[in-house]
Amino acid sequence: MQHIHAGKVRDLYEDGDSLILVASDRVSVYDVVLPTPIPDKGALLTQLSNWWFDFFADVPNHVLSTTDVPAEFAGRAIRVKPLKMIQVECIARGYLSGSGLKEYQRTGSVSGIALPPGLREGDKLPEPIFTPTTKAAVGHDEAISFDDVVRQEGREVAERLRELTLEVYSRGAAYAAERGVIIADTKFEFGWYEGEIVLGDEVLTSDSSRYWPAAEWAPGRPQPSFDKQFVRDWATSTGWDKEPPGPEIPADVVAATRQKYMEAYELITGKSWN
């Protein structure tokens, strides 16, 4: 087994004809990995993602096995197909928040999609929208339009990416709503396998999505969350300039962050973590 790639959170190993995707306990904010891990984060993300992969069993994905992995990675790794990744971050937004909110406040649109005037932070959009970004190897991803994806990948591929992104998001958000959770937005990655576009990486986790408690949703302000927005907000409050190195996370913030990831897992899956 050969280590072939280290991402901000995940490590990738080559093992014969397949790959082992391992989620660590590292946490990154503003594209910087903070020096303090969050205990169980890798396992929580992996198990939540695996649950969603099962939920979307009719959508082609990269999973080969959730159990046939090296013992030292058990619970936080999956065996996957080797994909030729498509160089687009496929983002679906159902609510106005984050970088989408900033772009809307500046231009009245997000990724070239005009939105109604007067929307507030946290407002539900008239319908979910596809707001892709570049997939930067280093630095920050940049917002692009659907037409940019057409120019990069061709119209047929761009339309398929948009269709899959909005379908998986909409179905997942509808299910989560039944569990008292708003999935405000999320990010997917897709790749090619044997001539087919398949879903890769992770699905609707607390790292790739904004999870809000539905009972506390109130547009016009930042929303309480079950995701790493909690760590982002803490990091920002320290006065950190968002450049490496990141600040050490204090023990109480570590514990609260772990609790939020655990709550998201339990609310969505209906299973107890411990």
PDB file of C-alpha atoms in Angstrom:
ATOM      1  CA  MET A   1       0.000   0.000   0.000  1.00  0.00           C
ATOM      2  CA  GLN A   2       1.483   3.337  -1.077  1.00  0.00           C
ATOM      3  CA  HIS A   3       0.611   6.793   0.199  1.00  0.00           C
ATOM      4  CA  ILE A   4      -0.047   8.907  -2.905  1.00  0.00           C
ATOM      5  CA  HIS A   5      -1.799  12.069  -1.730  1.00  0.00           C
ATOM      6  CA  ALA A   6      -2.351  14.116   1.435  1.00  0.00           C
ATOM      7  CA  GLY A   7      -5.249  16.564   1.393  1.00  0.00           C
ATOM      8  CA  LYS A   8      -6.262  19.007   4.089  1.00  0.00           C
ATOM      9  CA  VAL A   9      -8.371  16.339   5.816  1.00  0.00           C
ATOM     10  CA  ARG A  10      -8.033  13.092   3.836  1.00  0.00           C
ATOM     11  CA  ASP A  11      -5.146  10.857   2.838  1.00  0.00           C
ATOM     12  CA  LEU A  12      -5.161   8.613  -0.209  1.00  0.00           C
ATOM     13  CA  TYR A  13      -3.354   5.286  -0.542  1.00  0.00           C
ATOM     14  CA  GLU A  14      -2.943   3.056  -3.575  1.00  0.00           C
ATOM     15  CA  ASP A  15      -3.676  -0.580  -2.814  1.00  0.00           C
ATOM     16  CA  GLY A  16      -3.592  -2.836  -5.863  1.00  0.00           C
ATOM     17  CA  ASP A  17      -6.245  -1.783  -8.378  1.00  0.00           C
ATOM     18  CA  SER A  18      -8.165   0.296  -5.831  1.00  0.00           C
ATOM     19  CA  LEU A  19      -7.574   3.193  -3.472  1.00  0.00           C
ATOM     20  CA  ILE A  20      -7.980   3.625   0.274  1.00  0.00           C
ATOM     21  CA  LEU A  21      -9.474   7.005   1.254  1.00  0.00           C
ATOM     22  CA  VAL A  22      -8.727   7.818   4.898  1.00  0.00           C
ATOM     23  CA  ALA A  23     -10.342  10.669   6.833  1.00  0.00           C
ATOM     24  CA  SER A  24      -8.149  12.167   9.545  1.00  0.00           C
ATOM     25  CA  ASP A  25      -9.120  14.172  12.615  1.00  0.00           C
ATOM     26  CA  ARG A  26      -7.571  17.290  11.079  1.00  0.00           C
ATOM     27  CA  VAL A  27      -9.773  20.350  10.680  1.00  0.00           C
ATOM     28  CA  SER A  28      -9.195  23.086   8.112  1.00  0.00           C
ATOM     29  CA  VAL A  29     -10.724  26.545   7.952  1.00  0.00           C
ATOM     30  CA  TYR A  30     -10.089  29.113   5.235  1.00  0.00           C
ATOM     31  CA  ASP A  31      -7.918  26.470   3.497  1.00  0.00           C
ATOM     32  CA  VAL A  32      -5.547  26.270   6.472  1.00  0.00           C
ATOM     33  CA  VAL A  33      -5.206  23.102   8.563  1.00  0.00           C
ATOM     34  CA  LEU A  34      -5.356  24.049  12.228  1.00  0.00           C
ATOM     35  CA  PRO A  35      -2.774  22.421  14.513  1.00  0.00           C
ATOM     36  CA  THR A  36      -5.326  20.857  16.880  1.00  0.00           C
ATOM     37  CA  PRO A  37      -7.236  17.701  15.829  1.00  0.00           C
ATOM     38  CA  ILE A  38     -10.891  17.035  16.688  1.00  0.00           C
ATOM     39  CA  PRO A  39     -11.182  13.555  18.259  1.00  0.00           C
ATOM     40  CA  ASP A  40     -13.371  11.098  16.257  1.00  0.00           C
ATOM     41  CA  LYS A  41     -13.873  13.633  13.451  1.00  0.00           C
ATOM     42  CA  GLY A  42     -12.486  11.358  10.752  1.00  0.00           C
ATOM     43  CA  ALA A  43     -14.644   8.448  11.846  1.00  0.00           C
ATOM     44  CA  LEU A  44     -17.758  10.613  12.212  1.00  0.00           C
ATOM     45  CA  LEU A  45     -17.332  12.079   8.733  1.00  0.00           C
ATOM     46  CA  THR A  46     -16.667   8.670   7.192  1.00  0.00           C
ATOM     47  CA  GLN A  47     -19.629   6.982   8.845  1.00  0.00           C
ATOM     48  CA  LEU A  48     -21.999   9.827   7.962  1.00  0.00           C
ATOM     49  CA  SER A  49     -20.772   9.848   4.376  1.00  0.00           C
ATOM     50  CA  ASN A  50     -21.165   6.055   4.156  1.00  0.00           C
ATOM     51  CA  TRP A  51     -24.734   6.385   5.394  1.00  0.00           C
ATOM     52  CA  TRP A  52     -25.490   8.898   2.652  1.00  0.00           C
ATOM     53  CA  PHE A  53     -23.814   6.743   0.000  1.00  0.00           C
ATOM     54  CA  ASP A  54     -26.237   3.964   1.006  1.00  0.00           C
ATOM     55  CA  PHE A  55     -29.139   6.427   0.942  1.00  0.00           C
ATOM     56  CA  PHE A  56     -28.204   7.380  -2.622  1.00  0.00           C
ATOM     57  CA  ALA A  57     -27.613   3.795  -3.739  1.00  0.00           C
ATOM     58  CA  ASP A  58     -29.178   4.590  -7.138  1.00  0.00           C
ATOM     59  CA  VAL A  59     -26.544   7.284  -7.854  1.00  0.00           C
ATOM     60  CA  PRO A  60     -23.268   5.802  -9.196  1.00  0.00           C
ATOM     61  CA  ASN A  61     -20.431   6.359  -6.711  1.00  0.00           C
ATOM     62  CA  HIS A  62     -16.837   5.390  -6.031  1.00  0.00           C
ATOM     63  CA  VAL A  63     -17.355   3.086  -3.031  1.00  0.00           C
ATOM     64  CA  LEU A  64     -16.070  -0.483  -3.309  1.00  0.00           C
ATOM     65  CA  SER A  65     -16.131  -1.433   0.388  1.00  0.00           C
ATOM     66  CA  THR A  66     -16.596   0.280   3.733  1.00  0.00           C
ATOM     67  CA  THR A  67     -15.066  -2.635   5.658  1.00  0.00           C
ATOM     68  CA  ASP A  68     -12.251  -4.031   3.474  1.00  0.00           C
ATOM     69  CA  VAL A  69      -9.654  -1.543   4.688  1.00  0.00           C
ATOM     70  CA  PRO A  70      -6.401  -1.868   6.683  1.00  0.00           C
ATOM     71  CA  ALA A  71      -7.083  -2.450  10.369  1.00  0.00           C
ATOM     72  CA  GLU A  72      -5.322   0.743  11.454  1.00  0.00           C
ATOM     73  CA  PHE A  73      -7.830   2.765   9.417  1.00  0.00           C
ATOM     74  CA  ALA A  74     -10.966   0.851  10.431  1.00  0.00           C
ATOM     75  CA  GLY A  75     -14.011   3.089  10.843  1.00  0.00           C
ATOM     76  CA  ARG A  76     -12.492   6.098   9.119  1.00  0.00           C
ATOM     77  CA  ALA A  77     -11.570   4.727   5.699  1.00  0.00           C
ATOM     78  CA  ILE A  78     -13.244   3.304   2.612  1.00  0.00           C
ATOM     79  CA  ARG A  79     -11.946   1.348  -0.349  1.00  0.00           C
ATOM     80  CA  VAL A  80     -12.803   3.209  -3.543  1.00  0.00           C
ATOM     81  CA  LYS A  81     -12.535   3.034  -7.317  1.00  0.00           C
ATOM     82  CA  PRO A  82      -9.746   5.087  -8.886  1.00  0.00           C
ATOM     83  CA  LEU A  83     -11.500   8.015 -10.565  1.00  0.00           C
ATOM     84  CA  LYS A  84     -10.274  10.591 -13.019  1.00  0.00           C
ATOM     85  CA  MET A  85     -11.546  13.568 -11.055  1.00  0.00           C
ATOM     86  CA  ILE A  86     -13.428  16.346 -12.825  1.00  0.00           C
ATOM     87  CA  GLN A  87     -11.784  19.669 -11.977  1.00  0.00           C
ATOM     88  CA  VAL A  88     -14.937  21.415 -10.752  1.00  0.00           C
ATOM     89  CA  GLU A  89     -16.223  21.776  -7.192  1.00  0.00           C
ATOM     90  CA  CYS A  90     -19.963  21.185  -7.600  1.00  0.00           C
ATOM     91  CA  ILE A  91     -21.838  23.296  -5.049  1.00  0.00           C
ATOM     92  CA  ALA A  92     -25.579  23.359  -4.449  1.00  0.00           C
ATOM     93  CA  ARG A  93     -27.149  26.179  -2.441  1.00  0.00           C
ATOM     94  CA  GLY A  94     -30.643  26.125  -1.025  1.00  0.00           C
ATOM     95  CA  TYR A  95     -30.111  29.027   1.377  1.00  0.00           C
ATOM     96  CA  LEU A  96     -28.090  32.235   1.240  1.00  0.00           C
ATOM     97  CA  SER A  97     -24.932  32.029   3.328  1.00  0.00           C
ATOM     98  CA  GLY A  98     -21.150  32.112   3.233  1.00  0.00           C
ATOM     99  CA  SER A  99     -19.441  33.171   0.027  1.00  0.00           C
ATOM    100  CA  GLY A 100     -22.783  33.043  -1.802  1.00  0.00           C
ATOM    101  CA  LEU A 101     -24.160  35.701   0.534  1.00  0.00           C
ATOM    102  CA  LYS A 102     -21.116  37.927  -0.020  1.00  0.00           C
ATOM    103  CA  GLU A 103     -21.402  37.626  -3.797  1.00  0.00           C
ATOM    104  CA  TYR A 104     -25.153  38.324  -3.683  1.00  0.00           C
ATOM    105  CA  GLN A 105     -24.624  41.418  -1.535  1.00  0.00           C
ATOM    106  CA  ARG A 106     -22.049  42.650  -4.030  1.00  0.00           C
ATOM    107  CA  THR A 107     -23.758  41.767  -7.339  1.00  0.00           C
ATOM    108  CA  GLY A 108     -27.334  40.590  -6.689  1.00  0.00           C
ATOM    109  CA  SER A 109     -26.429  37.212  -8.131  1.00  0.00           C
ATOM    110  CA  VAL A 110     -24.450  34.050  -7.314  1.00  0.00           C
ATOM    111  CA  SER A 111     -22.314  32.352  -9.977  1.00  0.00           C
ATOM    112  CA  GLY A 112     -24.113  34.337 -12.650  1.00  0.00           C
ATOM    113  CA  ILE A 113     -27.589  33.384 -11.376  1.00  0.00           C
ATOM    114  CA  ALA A 114     -29.703  36.472 -10.621  1.00  0.00           C
ATOM    115  CA  LEU A 115     -31.600  36.237  -7.326  1.00  0.00           C
ATOM    116  CA  PRO A 116     -34.563  38.279  -6.040  1.00  0.00           C
ATOM    117  CA  PRO A 117     -33.676  41.592  -4.386  1.00  0.00           C
ATOM    118  CA  GLY A 118     -33.849  42.028  -0.630  1.00  0.00           C
ATOM    119  CA  LEU A 119     -32.703  38.557   0.461  1.00  0.00           C
ATOM    120  CA  ARG A 120     -31.151  38.329   3.915  1.00  0.00           C
ATOM    121  CA  GLU A 121     -28.484  36.108   5.379  1.00  0.00           C
ATOM    122  CA  GLY A 122     -29.974  32.644   5.907  1.00  0.00           C
ATOM    123  CA  ASP A 123     -32.959  33.163   3.596  1.00  0.00           C
ATOM    124  CA  LYS A 124     -34.242  30.159   1.684  1.00  0.00           C
ATOM    125  CA  LEU A 125     -33.763  30.572  -2.051  1.00  0.00           C
ATOM    126  CA  PRO A 126     -36.717  30.222  -4.446  1.00  0.00           C
ATOM    127  CA  GLU A 127     -35.123  26.960  -5.599  1.00  0.00           C
ATOM    128  CA  PRO A 128     -31.726  25.302  -5.137  1.00  0.00           C
ATOM    129  CA  ILE A 129     -29.024  26.663  -7.437  1.00  0.00           C
ATOM    130  CA  PHE A 130     -25.810  25.215  -8.893  1.00  0.00           C
ATOM    131  CA  THR A 131     -22.858  27.465  -8.008  1.00  0.00           C
ATOM    132  CA  PRO A 132     -19.629  25.744  -9.042  1.00  0.00           C
ATOM    133  CA  THR A 133     -16.095  26.794  -8.183  1.00  0.00           C
ATOM    134  CA  THR A 134     -12.636  26.018  -9.445  1.00  0.00           C
ATOM    135  CA  LYS A 135     -10.756  23.181  -7.792  1.00  0.00           C
ATOM    136  CA  ALA A 136      -7.543  24.832  -6.696  1.00  0.00           C
ATOM    137  CA  ALA A 137      -4.571  22.586  -5.874  1.00  0.00           C
ATOM    138  CA  VAL A 138      -3.323  25.385  -3.604  1.00  0.00           C
ATOM    139  CA  GLY A 139      -4.991  28.540  -2.349  1.00  0.00           C
ATOM    140  CA  HIS A 140      -8.679  29.320  -2.569  1.00  0.00           C
ATOM    141  CA  ASP A 141     -11.299  27.955  -4.961  1.00  0.00           C
ATOM    142  CA  GLU A 142     -12.809  30.703  -7.121  1.00  0.00           C
ATOM    143  CA  ALA A 143     -16.491  31.039  -8.010  1.00  0.00           C
ATOM    144  CA  ILE A 144     -17.325  30.283 -11.649  1.00  0.00           C
ATOM    145  CA  SER A 145     -20.534  30.197 -13.661  1.00  0.00           C
ATOM    146  CA  PHE A 146     -22.298  27.317 -15.373  1.00  0.00           C
ATOM    147  CA  ASP A 147     -21.066  28.713 -18.672  1.00  0.00           C
ATOM    148  CA  ASP A 148     -17.499  28.472 -17.387  1.00  0.00           C
ATOM    149  CA  VAL A 149     -18.083  24.778 -16.676  1.00  0.00           C
ATOM    150  CA  VAL A 150     -19.463  24.368 -20.205  1.00  0.00           C
ATOM    151  CA  ARG A 151     -16.301  25.924 -21.619  1.00  0.00           C
ATOM    152  CA  GLN A 152     -14.088  23.689 -19.486  1.00  0.00           C
ATOM    153  CA  GLU A 153     -15.917  20.357 -19.683  1.00  0.00           C
ATOM    154  CA  GLY A 154     -18.375  20.653 -22.585  1.00  0.00           C
ATOM    155  CA  ARG A 155     -22.121  21.223 -22.407  1.00  0.00           C
ATOM    156  CA  GLU A 156     -23.188  17.605 -21.932  1.00  0.00           C
ATOM    157  CA  VAL A 157     -20.848  17.050 -18.992  1.00  0.00           C
ATOM    158  CA  ALA A 158     -21.713  20.438 -17.446  1.00  0.00           C
ATOM    159  CA  GLU A 159     -25.428  19.690 -17.623  1.00  0.00           C
ATOM    160  CA  ARG A 160     -24.901  16.257 -16.063  1.00  0.00           C
ATOM    161  CA  LEU A 161     -22.859  17.747 -13.218  1.00  0.00           C
ATOM    162  CA  ARG A 162     -25.564  20.333 -12.541  1.00  0.00           C
ATOM    163  CA  GLU A 163     -28.309  17.706 -12.701  1.00  0.00           C
ATOM    164  CA  LEU A 164     -26.552  15.311 -10.302  1.00  0.00           C
ATOM    165  CA  THR A 165     -25.561  18.095  -7.904  1.00  0.00           C
ATOM    166  CA  LEU A 166     -29.085  19.489  -7.586  1.00  0.00           C
ATOM    167  CA  GLU A 167     -30.707  16.052  -7.467  1.00  0.00           C
ATOM    168  CA  VAL A 168     -28.510  14.696  -4.662  1.00  0.00           C
ATOM    169  CA  TYR A 169     -28.715  17.948  -2.703  1.00  0.00           C
ATOM    170  CA  SER A 170     -32.499  18.247  -3.044  1.00  0.00           C
ATOM    171  CA  ARG A 171     -33.155  14.659  -2.026  1.00  0.00           C
ATOM    172  CA  GLY A 172     -30.741  14.867   0.887  1.00  0.00           C
ATOM    173  CA  ALA A 173     -32.114  18.215   2.062  1.00  0.00           C
ATOM    174  CA  ALA A 174     -35.673  16.884   1.971  1.00  0.00           C
ATOM    175  CA  TYR A 175     -34.711  13.905   4.113  1.00  0.00           C
ATOM    176  CA  ALA A 176     -32.719  16.056   6.549  1.00  0.00           C
ATOM    177  CA  ALA A 177     -35.680  18.415   6.935  1.00  0.00           C
ATOM    178  CA  GLU A 178     -37.718  15.470   8.229  1.00  0.00           C
ATOM    179  CA  ARG A 179     -35.021  15.013  10.876  1.00  0.00           C
ATOM    180  CA  GLY A 180     -35.110  18.674  11.959  1.00  0.00           C
ATOM    181  CA  VAL A 181     -31.979  19.669  10.043  1.00  0.00           C
ATOM    182  CA  ILE A 182     -31.572  22.285   7.310  1.00  0.00           C
ATOM    183  CA  ILE A 183     -28.790  21.529   4.834  1.00  0.00           C
ATOM    184  CA  ALA A 184     -28.175  25.056   3.623  1.00  0.00           C
ATOM    185  CA  ASP A 185     -25.582  24.182   1.007  1.00  0.00           C
ATOM    186  CA  THR A 186     -23.126  21.452   0.137  1.00  0.00           C
ATOM    187  CA  LYS A 187     -20.196  20.539  -2.085  1.00  0.00           C
ATOM    188  CA  PHE A 188     -19.774  17.428  -4.225  1.00  0.00           C
ATOM    189  CA  GLU A 189     -16.920  16.026  -6.258  1.00  0.00           C
ATOM    190  CA  PHE A 190     -17.384  13.855  -9.327  1.00  0.00           C
ATOM    191  CA  GLY A 191     -15.040  11.799 -11.470  1.00  0.00           C
ATOM    192  CA  TRP A 192     -14.957   9.473 -14.440  1.00  0.00           C
ATOM    193  CA  TYR A 193     -14.966   5.694 -14.039  1.00  0.00           C
ATOM    194  CA  GLU A 194     -15.301   3.426 -17.067  1.00  0.00           C
ATOM    195  CA  GLY A 195     -16.955   6.163 -19.111  1.00  0.00           C
ATOM    196  CA  GLU A 196     -19.468   7.169 -16.422  1.00  0.00           C
ATOM    197  CA  ILE A 197     -19.628  10.209 -14.160  1.00  0.00           C
ATOM    198  CA  VAL A 198     -19.702   8.971 -10.569  1.00  0.00           C
ATOM    199  CA  LEU A 199     -19.958  10.611  -7.153  1.00  0.00           C
ATOM    200  CA  GLY A 200     -16.679  10.632  -5.227  1.00  0.00           C
ATOM    201  CA  ASP A 201     -15.010  11.938  -2.079  1.00  0.00           C
ATOM    202  CA  GLU A 202     -17.674  12.544   0.613  1.00  0.00           C
ATOM    203  CA  VAL A 203     -21.417  13.158   0.639  1.00  0.00           C
ATOM    204  CA  LEU A 204     -23.389  15.667   2.740  1.00  0.00           C
ATOM    205  CA  THR A 205     -21.024  15.617   5.703  1.00  0.00           C
ATOM    206  CA  SER A 206     -20.577  18.294   8.338  1.00  0.00           C
ATOM    207  CA  ASP A 207     -17.360  19.316   6.566  1.00  0.00           C
ATOM    208  CA  SER A 208     -18.790  19.592   3.063  1.00  0.00           C
ATOM    209  CA  SER A 209     -22.164  21.083   4.058  1.00  0.00           C
ATOM    210  CA  ARG A 210     -23.785  23.706   6.252  1.00  0.00           C
ATOM    211  CA  TYR A 211     -26.053  21.948   8.764  1.00  0.00           C
ATOM    212  CA  TRP A 212     -28.491  24.148  10.692  1.00  0.00           C
ATOM    213  CA  PRO A 213     -31.009  23.150  13.381  1.00  0.00           C
ATOM    214  CA  ALA A 214     -34.370  23.844  11.718  1.00  0.00           C
ATOM    215  CA  ALA A 215     -36.024  24.863  14.984  1.00  0.00           C
ATOM    216  CA  GLU A 216     -33.549  27.735  15.405  1.00  0.00           C
ATOM    217  CA  TRP A 217     -33.554  28.990  11.810  1.00  0.00           C
ATOM    218  CA  ALA A 218     -34.089  32.769  11.693  1.00  0.00           C
ATOM    219  CA  PRO A 219     -33.052  34.653   8.539  1.00  0.00           C
ATOM    220  CA  GLY A 220     -31.265  37.951   8.949  1.00  0.00           C
ATOM    221  CA  ARG A 221     -28.423  36.696  11.109  1.00  0.00           C
ATOM    222  CA  PRO A 222     -25.782  33.942  11.231  1.00  0.00           C
ATOM    223  CA  GLN A 223     -27.390  30.575  11.987  1.00  0.00           C
ATOM    224  CA  PRO A 224     -26.469  28.092  14.722  1.00  0.00           C
ATOM    225  CA  SER A 225     -24.801  25.101  13.086  1.00  0.00           C
ATOM    226  CA  PHE A 226     -23.819  21.445  13.428  1.00  0.00           C
ATOM    227  CA  ASP A 227     -20.762  21.835  11.219  1.00  0.00           C
ATOM    228  CA  LYS A 228     -17.284  23.324  11.130  1.00  0.00           C
ATOM    229  CA  GLN A 229     -18.726  26.854  10.852  1.00  0.00           C
ATOM    230  CA  PHE A 230     -18.423  26.785  14.652  1.00  0.00           C
ATOM    231  CA  VAL A 231     -14.623  26.443  14.301  1.00  0.00           C
ATOM    232  CA  ARG A 232     -14.518  29.056  11.519  1.00  0.00           C
ATOM    233  CA  ASP A 233     -16.350  31.537  13.750  1.00  0.00           C
ATOM    234  CA  TRP A 234     -14.042  30.810  16.687  1.00  0.00           C
ATOM    235  CA  ALA A 235     -10.926  31.163  14.521  1.00  0.00           C
ATOM    236  CA  THR A 236     -12.178  34.495  13.144  1.00  0.00           C
ATOM    237  CA  SER A 237     -12.908  35.770  16.669  1.00  0.00           C
ATOM    238  CA  THR A 238      -9.248  35.306  17.643  1.00  0.00           C
ATOM    239  CA  GLY A 239      -8.154  37.991  15.166  1.00  0.00           C
ATOM    240  CA  TRP A 240      -6.208  35.426  13.123  1.00  0.00           C
ATOM    241  CA  ASP A 241      -5.369  36.733   9.639  1.00  0.00           C
ATOM    242  CA  LYS A 242      -6.411  33.460   7.899  1.00  0.00           C
ATOM    243  CA  GLU A 243      -2.831  32.760   6.848  1.00  0.00           C
ATOM    244  CA  PRO A 244      -0.699  29.791   8.021  1.00  0.00           C
ATOM    245  CA  PRO A 245      -0.027  28.859  10.698  1.00  0.00           C
ATOM    246  CA  GLY A 246      -3.495  28.607  12.204  1.00  0.00           C
ATOM    247  CA  PRO A 247      -4.193  29.057  15.914  1.00  0.00           C
ATOM    248  CA  GLU A 248      -4.296  26.208  18.420  1.00  0.00           C
ATOM    249  CA  ILE A 249      -7.896  25.307  19.291  1.00  0.00           C
ATOM    250  CA  PRO A 250      -8.644  25.422  23.048  1.00  0.00           C
ATOM    251  CA  ALA A 251     -10.001  22.294  24.721  1.00  0.00           C
ATOM    252  CA  ASP A 252     -13.529  23.647  25.222  1.00  0.00           C
ATOM    253  CA  VAL A 253     -13.852  24.527  21.520  1.00  0.00           C
ATOM    254  CA  VAL A 254     -12.485  21.084  20.566  1.00  0.00           C
ATOM    255  CA  ALA A 255     -15.086  19.389  22.777  1.00  0.00           C
ATOM    256  CA  ALA A 256     -17.932  21.559  21.487  1.00  0.00           C
ATOM    257  CA  THR A 257     -16.896  20.925  17.874  1.00  0.00           C
ATOM    258  CA  ARG A 258     -16.794  17.170  18.404  1.00  0.00           C
ATOM    259  CA  GLN A 259     -20.245  17.373  19.972  1.00  0.00           C
ATOM    260  CA  LYS A 260     -21.624  19.216  16.933  1.00  0.00           C
ATOM    261  CA  TYR A 261     -20.233  16.638  14.498  1.00  0.00           C
ATOM    262  CA  MET A 262     -21.694  13.891  16.676  1.00  0.00           C
ATOM    263  CA  GLU A 263     -25.126  15.578  16.829  1.00  0.00           C
ATOM    264  CA  ALA A 264     -25.199  15.887  13.035  1.00  0.00           C
ATOM    265  CA  TYR A 265     -24.377  12.190  12.657  1.00  0.00           C
ATOM    266  CA  GLU A 266     -27.015  11.115  15.158  1.00  0.00           C
ATOM    267  CA  LEU A 267     -29.755  13.381  13.817  1.00  0.00           C
ATOM    268  CA  ILE A 268     -29.296  12.246  10.224  1.00  0.00           C
ATOM    269  CA  THR A 269     -28.679   8.524  10.748  1.00  0.00           C
ATOM    270  CA  GLY A 270     -30.915   7.974  13.775  1.00  0.00           C
ATOM    271  CA  LYS A 271     -28.025   6.030  15.339  1.00  0.00           C
ATOM    272  CA  SER A 272     -26.214   6.687  18.594  1.00  0.00           C
ATOM    273  CA  TRP A 273     -22.489   7.387  18.166  1.00  0.00           C
ATOM    274  CA  ASN A 274     -21.305   5.849  21.448  1.00  0.00           C
TER     275      ASN A 274
END
